[in-house]
Short mmCIF file of C-alpha atoms and ligand atoms in Angstrom, two decimals:
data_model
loop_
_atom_site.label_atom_id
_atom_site.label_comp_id
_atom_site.label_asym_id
_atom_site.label_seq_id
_atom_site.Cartn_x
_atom_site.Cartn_y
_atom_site.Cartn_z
CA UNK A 1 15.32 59.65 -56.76
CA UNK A 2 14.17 56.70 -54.25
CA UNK A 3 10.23 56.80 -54.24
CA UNK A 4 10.18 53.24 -52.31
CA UNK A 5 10.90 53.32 -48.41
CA UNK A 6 12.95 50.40 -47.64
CA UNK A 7 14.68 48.15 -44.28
CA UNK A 8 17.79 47.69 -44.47
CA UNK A 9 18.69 48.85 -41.35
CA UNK A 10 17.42 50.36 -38.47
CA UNK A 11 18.42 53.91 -38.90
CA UNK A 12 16.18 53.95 -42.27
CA UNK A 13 13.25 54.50 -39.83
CA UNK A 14 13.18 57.56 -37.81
CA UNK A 15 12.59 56.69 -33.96
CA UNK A 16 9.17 57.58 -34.32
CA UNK A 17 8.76 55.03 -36.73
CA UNK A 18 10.80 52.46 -34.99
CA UNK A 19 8.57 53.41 -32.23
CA UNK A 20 5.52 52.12 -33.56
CA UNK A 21 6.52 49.21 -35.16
CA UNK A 22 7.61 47.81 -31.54
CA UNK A 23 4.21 48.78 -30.40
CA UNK A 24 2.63 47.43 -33.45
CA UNK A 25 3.89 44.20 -33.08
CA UNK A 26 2.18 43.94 -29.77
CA UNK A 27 -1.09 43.85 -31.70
CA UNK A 28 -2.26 40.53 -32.60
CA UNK A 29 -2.76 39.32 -36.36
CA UNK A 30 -6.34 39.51 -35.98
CA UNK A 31 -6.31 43.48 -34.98
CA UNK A 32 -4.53 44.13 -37.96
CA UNK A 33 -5.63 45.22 -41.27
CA UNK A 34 -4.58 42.37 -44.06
CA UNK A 35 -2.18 44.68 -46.08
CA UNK A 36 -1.04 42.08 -48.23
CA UNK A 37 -4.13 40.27 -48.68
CA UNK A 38 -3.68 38.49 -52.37
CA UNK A 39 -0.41 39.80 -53.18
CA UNK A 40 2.90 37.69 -52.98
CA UNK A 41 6.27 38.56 -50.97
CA UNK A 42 9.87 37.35 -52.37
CA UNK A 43 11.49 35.42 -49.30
CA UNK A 44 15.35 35.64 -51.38
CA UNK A 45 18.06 33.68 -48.87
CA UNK A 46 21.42 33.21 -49.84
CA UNK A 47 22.05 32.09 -46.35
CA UNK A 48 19.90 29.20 -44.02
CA UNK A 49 17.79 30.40 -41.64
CA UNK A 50 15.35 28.60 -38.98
CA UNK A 51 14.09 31.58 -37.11
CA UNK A 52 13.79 34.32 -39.69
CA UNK A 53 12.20 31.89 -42.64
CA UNK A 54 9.80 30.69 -40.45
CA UNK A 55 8.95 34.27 -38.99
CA UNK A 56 8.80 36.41 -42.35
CA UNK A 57 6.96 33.38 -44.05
CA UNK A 58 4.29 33.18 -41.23
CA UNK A 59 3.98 37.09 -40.80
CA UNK A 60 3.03 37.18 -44.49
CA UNK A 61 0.53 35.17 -44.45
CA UNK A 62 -0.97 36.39 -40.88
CA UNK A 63 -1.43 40.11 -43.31
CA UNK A 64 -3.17 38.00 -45.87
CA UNK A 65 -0.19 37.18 -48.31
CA UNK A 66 1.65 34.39 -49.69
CA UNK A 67 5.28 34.06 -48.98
CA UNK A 68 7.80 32.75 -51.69
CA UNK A 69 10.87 31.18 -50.67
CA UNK A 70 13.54 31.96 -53.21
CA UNK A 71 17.32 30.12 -53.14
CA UNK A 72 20.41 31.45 -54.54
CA UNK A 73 21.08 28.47 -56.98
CA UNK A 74 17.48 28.73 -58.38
CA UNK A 75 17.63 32.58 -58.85
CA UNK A 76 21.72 32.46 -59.94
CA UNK A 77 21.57 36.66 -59.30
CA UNK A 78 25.33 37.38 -61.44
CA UNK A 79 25.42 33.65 -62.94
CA UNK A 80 21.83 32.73 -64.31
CA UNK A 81 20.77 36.81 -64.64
CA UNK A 82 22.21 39.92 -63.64
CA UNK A 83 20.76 41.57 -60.02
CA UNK A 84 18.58 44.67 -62.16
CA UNK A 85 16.77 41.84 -64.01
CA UNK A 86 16.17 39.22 -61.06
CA UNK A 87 15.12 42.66 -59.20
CA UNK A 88 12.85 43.82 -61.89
CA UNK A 89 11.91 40.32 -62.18
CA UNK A 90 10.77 40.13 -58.69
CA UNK A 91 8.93 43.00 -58.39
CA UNK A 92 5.88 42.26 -61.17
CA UNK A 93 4.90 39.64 -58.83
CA UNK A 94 5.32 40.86 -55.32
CA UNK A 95 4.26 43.38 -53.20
CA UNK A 96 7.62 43.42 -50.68
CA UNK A 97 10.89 42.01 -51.50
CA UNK A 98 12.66 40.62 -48.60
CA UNK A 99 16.13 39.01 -48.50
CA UNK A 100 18.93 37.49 -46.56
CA UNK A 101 22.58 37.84 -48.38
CA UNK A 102 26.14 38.12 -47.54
CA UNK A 103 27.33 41.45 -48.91
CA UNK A 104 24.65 44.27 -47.64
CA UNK A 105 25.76 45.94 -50.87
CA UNK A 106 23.82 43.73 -52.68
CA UNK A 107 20.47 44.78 -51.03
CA UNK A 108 21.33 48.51 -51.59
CA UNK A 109 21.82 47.70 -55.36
CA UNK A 110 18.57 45.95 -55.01
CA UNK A 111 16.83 49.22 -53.45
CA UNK A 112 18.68 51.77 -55.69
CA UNK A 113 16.47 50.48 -58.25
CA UNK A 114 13.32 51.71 -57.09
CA UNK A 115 11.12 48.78 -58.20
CA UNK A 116 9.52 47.61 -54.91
CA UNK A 117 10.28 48.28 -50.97
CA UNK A 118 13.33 45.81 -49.84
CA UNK A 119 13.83 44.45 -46.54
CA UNK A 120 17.01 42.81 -44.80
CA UNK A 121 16.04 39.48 -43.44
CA UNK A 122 20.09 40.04 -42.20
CA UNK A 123 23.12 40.88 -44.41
CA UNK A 124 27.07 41.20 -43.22
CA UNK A 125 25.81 44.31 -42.20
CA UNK A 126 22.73 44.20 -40.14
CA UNK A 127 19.73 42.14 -39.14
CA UNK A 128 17.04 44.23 -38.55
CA UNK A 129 14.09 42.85 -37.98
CA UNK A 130 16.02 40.76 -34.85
CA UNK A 131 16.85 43.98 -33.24
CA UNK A 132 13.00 45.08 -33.14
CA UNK A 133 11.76 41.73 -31.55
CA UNK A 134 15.13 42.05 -29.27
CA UNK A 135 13.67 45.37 -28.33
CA UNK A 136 10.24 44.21 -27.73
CA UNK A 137 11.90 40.87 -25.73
CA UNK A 138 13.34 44.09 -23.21
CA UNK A 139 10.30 46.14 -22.97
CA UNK A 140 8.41 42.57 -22.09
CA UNK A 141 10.36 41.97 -19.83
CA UNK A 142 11.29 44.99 -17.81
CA UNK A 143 9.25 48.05 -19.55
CA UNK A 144 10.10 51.03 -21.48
CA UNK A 145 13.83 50.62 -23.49
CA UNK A 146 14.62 53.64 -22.36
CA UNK A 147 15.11 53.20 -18.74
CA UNK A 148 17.17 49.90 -19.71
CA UNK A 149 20.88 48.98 -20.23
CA UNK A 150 21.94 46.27 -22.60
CA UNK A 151 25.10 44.81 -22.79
CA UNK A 152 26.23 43.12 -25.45
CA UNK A 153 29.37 40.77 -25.13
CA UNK A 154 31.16 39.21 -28.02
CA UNK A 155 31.48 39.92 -31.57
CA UNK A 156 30.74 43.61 -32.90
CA UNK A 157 28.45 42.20 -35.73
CA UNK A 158 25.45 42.87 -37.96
CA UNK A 159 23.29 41.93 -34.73
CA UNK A 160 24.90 44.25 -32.51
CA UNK A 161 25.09 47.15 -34.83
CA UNK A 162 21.00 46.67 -35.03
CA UNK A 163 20.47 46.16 -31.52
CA UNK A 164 22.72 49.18 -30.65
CA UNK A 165 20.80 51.45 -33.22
CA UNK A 166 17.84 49.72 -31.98
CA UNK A 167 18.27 50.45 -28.64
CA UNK A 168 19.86 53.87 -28.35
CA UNK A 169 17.59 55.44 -30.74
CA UNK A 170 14.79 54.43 -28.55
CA UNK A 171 17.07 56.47 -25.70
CA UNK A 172 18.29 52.89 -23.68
CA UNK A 173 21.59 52.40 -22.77
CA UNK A 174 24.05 50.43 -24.75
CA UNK A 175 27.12 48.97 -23.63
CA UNK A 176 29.56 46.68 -25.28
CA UNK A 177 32.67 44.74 -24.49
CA UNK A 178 34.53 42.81 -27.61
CA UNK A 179 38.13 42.26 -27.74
CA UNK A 180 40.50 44.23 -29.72
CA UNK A 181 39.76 43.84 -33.37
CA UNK A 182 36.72 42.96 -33.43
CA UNK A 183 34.79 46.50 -32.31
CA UNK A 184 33.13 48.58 -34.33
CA UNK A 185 35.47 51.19 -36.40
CA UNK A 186 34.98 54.59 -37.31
CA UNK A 187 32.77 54.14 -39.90
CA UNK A 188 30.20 51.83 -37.82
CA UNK A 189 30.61 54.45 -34.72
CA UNK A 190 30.06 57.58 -36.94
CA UNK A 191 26.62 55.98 -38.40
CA UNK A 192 25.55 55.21 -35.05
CA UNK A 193 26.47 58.87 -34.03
CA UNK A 194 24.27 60.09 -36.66
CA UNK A 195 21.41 58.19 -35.48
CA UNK A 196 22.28 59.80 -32.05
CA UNK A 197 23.65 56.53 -30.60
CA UNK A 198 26.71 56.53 -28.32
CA UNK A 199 28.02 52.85 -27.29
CA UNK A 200 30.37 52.70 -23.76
CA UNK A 201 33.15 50.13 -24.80
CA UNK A 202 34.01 48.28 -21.76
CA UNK A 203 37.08 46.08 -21.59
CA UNK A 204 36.23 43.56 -19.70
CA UNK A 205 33.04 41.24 -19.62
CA UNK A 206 32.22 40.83 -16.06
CA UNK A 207 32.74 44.84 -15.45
CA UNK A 208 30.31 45.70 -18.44
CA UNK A 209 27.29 43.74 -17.02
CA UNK A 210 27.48 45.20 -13.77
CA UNK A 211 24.79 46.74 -13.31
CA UNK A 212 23.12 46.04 -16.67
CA UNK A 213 19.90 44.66 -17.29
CA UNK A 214 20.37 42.89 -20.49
CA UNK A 215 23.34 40.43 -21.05
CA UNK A 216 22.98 39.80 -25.14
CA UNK A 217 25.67 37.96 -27.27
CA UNK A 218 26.15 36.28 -30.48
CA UNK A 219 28.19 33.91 -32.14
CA UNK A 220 31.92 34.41 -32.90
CA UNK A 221 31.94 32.88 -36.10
CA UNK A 222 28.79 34.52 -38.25
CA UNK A 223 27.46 32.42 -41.49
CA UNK A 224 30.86 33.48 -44.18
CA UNK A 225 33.02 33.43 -42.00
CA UNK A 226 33.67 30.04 -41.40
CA UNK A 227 37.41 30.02 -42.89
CA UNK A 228 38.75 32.28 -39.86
CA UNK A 229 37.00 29.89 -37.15
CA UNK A 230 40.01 29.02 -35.78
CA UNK A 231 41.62 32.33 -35.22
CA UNK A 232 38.08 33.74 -34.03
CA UNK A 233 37.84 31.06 -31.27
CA UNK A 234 40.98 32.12 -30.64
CA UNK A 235 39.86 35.98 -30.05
CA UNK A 236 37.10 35.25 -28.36
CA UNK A 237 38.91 33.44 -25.39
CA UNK A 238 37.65 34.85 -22.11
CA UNK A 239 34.17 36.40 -23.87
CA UNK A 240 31.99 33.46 -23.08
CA UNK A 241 28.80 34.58 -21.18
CA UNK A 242 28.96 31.50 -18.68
CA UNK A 243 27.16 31.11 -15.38
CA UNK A 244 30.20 33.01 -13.60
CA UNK A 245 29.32 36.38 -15.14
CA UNK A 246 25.50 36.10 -15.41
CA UNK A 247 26.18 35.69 -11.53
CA UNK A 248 27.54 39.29 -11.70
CA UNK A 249 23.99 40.13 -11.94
CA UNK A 250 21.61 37.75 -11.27
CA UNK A 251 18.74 40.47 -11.88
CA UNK A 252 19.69 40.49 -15.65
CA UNK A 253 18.23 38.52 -18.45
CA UNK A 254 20.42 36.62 -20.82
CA UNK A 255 19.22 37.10 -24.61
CA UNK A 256 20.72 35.58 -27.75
CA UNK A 257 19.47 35.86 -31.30
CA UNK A 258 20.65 32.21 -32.25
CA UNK A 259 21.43 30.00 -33.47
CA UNK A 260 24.04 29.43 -30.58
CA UNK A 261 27.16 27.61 -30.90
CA UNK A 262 26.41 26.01 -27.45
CA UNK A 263 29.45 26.21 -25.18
CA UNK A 264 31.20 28.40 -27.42
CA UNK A 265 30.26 32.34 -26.77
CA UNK A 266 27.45 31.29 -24.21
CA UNK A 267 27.06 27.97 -22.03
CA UNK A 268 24.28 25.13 -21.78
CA UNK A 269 23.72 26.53 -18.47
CA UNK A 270 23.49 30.04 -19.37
CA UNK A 271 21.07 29.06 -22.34
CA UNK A 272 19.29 26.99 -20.43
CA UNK A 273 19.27 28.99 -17.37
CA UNK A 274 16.94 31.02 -15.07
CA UNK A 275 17.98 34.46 -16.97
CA UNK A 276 17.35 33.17 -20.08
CA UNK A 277 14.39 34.53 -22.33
CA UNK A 278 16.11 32.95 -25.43
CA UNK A 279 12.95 31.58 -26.73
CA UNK A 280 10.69 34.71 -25.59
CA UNK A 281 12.96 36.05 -28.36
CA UNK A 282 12.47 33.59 -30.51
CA UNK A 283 9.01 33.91 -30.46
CA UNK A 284 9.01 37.47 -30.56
CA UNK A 285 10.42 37.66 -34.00
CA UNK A 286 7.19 36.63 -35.98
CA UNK A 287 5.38 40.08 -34.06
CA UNK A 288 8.41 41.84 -35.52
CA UNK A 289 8.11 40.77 -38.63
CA UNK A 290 4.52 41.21 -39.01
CA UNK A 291 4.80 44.60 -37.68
CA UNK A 292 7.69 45.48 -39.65
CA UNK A 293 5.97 44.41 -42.89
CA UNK A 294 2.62 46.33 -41.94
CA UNK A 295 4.95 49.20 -41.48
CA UNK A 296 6.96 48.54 -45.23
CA UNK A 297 3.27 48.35 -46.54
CA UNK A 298 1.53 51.05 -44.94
CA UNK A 299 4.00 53.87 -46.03
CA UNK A 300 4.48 52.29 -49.62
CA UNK A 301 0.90 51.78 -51.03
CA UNK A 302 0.10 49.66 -54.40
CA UNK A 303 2.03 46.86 -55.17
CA UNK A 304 1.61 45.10 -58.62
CA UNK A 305 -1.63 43.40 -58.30
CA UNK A 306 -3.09 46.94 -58.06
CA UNK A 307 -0.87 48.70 -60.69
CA UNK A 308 -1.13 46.31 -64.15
CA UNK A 309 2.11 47.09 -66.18
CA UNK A 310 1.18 49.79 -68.89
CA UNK A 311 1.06 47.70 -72.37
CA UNK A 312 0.54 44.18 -71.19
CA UNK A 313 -2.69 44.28 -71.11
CA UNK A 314 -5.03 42.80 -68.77
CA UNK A 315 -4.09 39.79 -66.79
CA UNK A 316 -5.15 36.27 -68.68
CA UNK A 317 -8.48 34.73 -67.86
CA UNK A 318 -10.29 39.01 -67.14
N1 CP B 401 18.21 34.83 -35.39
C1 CP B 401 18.12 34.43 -36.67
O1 CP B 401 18.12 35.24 -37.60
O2 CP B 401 18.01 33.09 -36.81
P1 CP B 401 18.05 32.31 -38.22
O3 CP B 401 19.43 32.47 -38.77
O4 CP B 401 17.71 30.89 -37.88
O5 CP B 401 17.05 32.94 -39.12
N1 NVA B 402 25.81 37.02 -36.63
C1 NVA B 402 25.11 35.84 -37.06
C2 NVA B 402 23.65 36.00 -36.80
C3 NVA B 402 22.80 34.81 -37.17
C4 NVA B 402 21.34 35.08 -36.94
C5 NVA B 402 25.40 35.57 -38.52
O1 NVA B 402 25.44 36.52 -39.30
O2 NVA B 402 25.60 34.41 -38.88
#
């Protein structure tokens, strides 16, 4: 049985919880109590990362931790040790253990074990903690969530199915318009169901964001996919949030997680732009991840600097 509480998406949080992490992370550093003050936090990427290194690293050490940045080739998880031991590994030294991978799988192998709380810095499946700063982006920008609608156009990804969760279970609107084959399926659509989420599938771009108040998207061709490029730009033909259809609506804001393939599913202009809170967003995901990391902390206490592994007895140099 799972003692640890874990992030690997956003429906492991009820909407309570996801509640007051977004209204955590309006609290500043300094009105927040140091929860990881001398303990260490695994940063594990399989994956690069500008935005969510930077964020996670920096939101560590704003709670009083040290952050440590962790590559694929120098941990070798199924080459240089098996996932249980790098886990187990991991966990005598750190407090949290966060990590950005290919195949979500991995991280639920990683929190079956029970050995420390484990958060998705973004998997093929989900990206978390960019949905709660995309939520706290809206509610900057135009108030409570759930009096907004946010339309996402593009690629049914790991960022849209944490934005939609995101967003619906905080009672906002969600609408999206992909092309055939590249929507959510059943299984994606029941999980949202269960979190009480319905999405509106809209055909075509410029009828979805009428009327919306959020105009989100995401690039075609996510990091592992890079071998179907071609066939995805392909897909995508007629998807590209351009200055056209943010004209639809020119009360909406244009957000996008990036990195952006520039003039691929949005324009310079559109990035660039008047709508654009791009780098709001940005910004917005080092609150998120200092909230979201008070929140992993607060509801699983202890941590390995306070819990000295029975029969090793004490730590050299006490
Ligand atoms: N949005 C986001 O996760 O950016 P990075 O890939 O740069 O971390
Ligand atoms: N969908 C993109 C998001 C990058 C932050 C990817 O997975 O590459």
């Amino acid at each position: 049985m799972t003692t640890f509480r874990h992030l690997l998406d956003i429906d492991d949080l009820s909407a309570t919880e996801l509640r007051s992490i977004v209204d955590l992370a309006s609290v500043p550093a300094t009105g927040l109590e140091p929860l990881l003050a001398g303990q260490g936090v695994a940063c594990y990427f399989e994956k690069p990362s500008a935005r969510t290194r930077n964020s996670t690293e920096m939101a560590v050490v704003q709670l009083g931790g040290h952050p440590v940045y962790i590559t694929r080739d120098e941990i070798g998880i199924g080459s240089r040790e098996s996932l249980p031991d790098v886990t187990r590994t991991l966990a005598c030294y750190h407090r949290v253990i966060t990590a950005r991978v290919y195949d979500h799988e991995l991280l639920e192998q990683m929190a079956d074990l029970d050995v420390a709380p484990v958060v998705n810095l973004l998997s093929d499946g989900a990206h978390p903690l960019q949905a709660i700063a995309d939520v706290l982006t809206i509610e900057g920008e135009f108030g409570p969530i759930a009096e907004q609608t946010v339309t996402y156009v593009g690629d049914s990804n790991n960022v849209t199915r944490s934005l939609a969760l995101a967003v619906g279970m905080l009672g906002g609107t969600v609408r999206v318009s992909s092309p055939p084959g590249h929507r959510f399926g059943p299984v994606d659509l029941d999980r949202l169901a269960a979190a009480g989420v319905e999405i509106e599938y809209v055909d075509r771009p410029e009828d979805a964001v009428k009327g919306t108040d959020v105009v989100y998207t995401d690039t075609w061709v996510s990091m592992g996919q890079e071998g179907e490029r071609s066939e995805r730009l392909q897909a995508f033909e007629g998807y590209s949030v351009d200055e056209q259809l943010m004209a639809v609506n020119p009360g909406a804001v244009f957000l996008h997680c990036l990195p952006a393939h520039r003039n691929e599913e949005a324009t310079d202009g559109v990035l660039d732009g008047s709508q654009s809170r791009i780098w709001a967003q940005a910004a917005n995901r080092l609150h998120a991840a200092r909230a979201a990391l008070h929140w992993i902390c607060s509801v699983n206490p202890g941590g390995p600097i306070d819990a000295p592994t029975p029969g090793l007895g004490p730590p050299v140099g006490t």
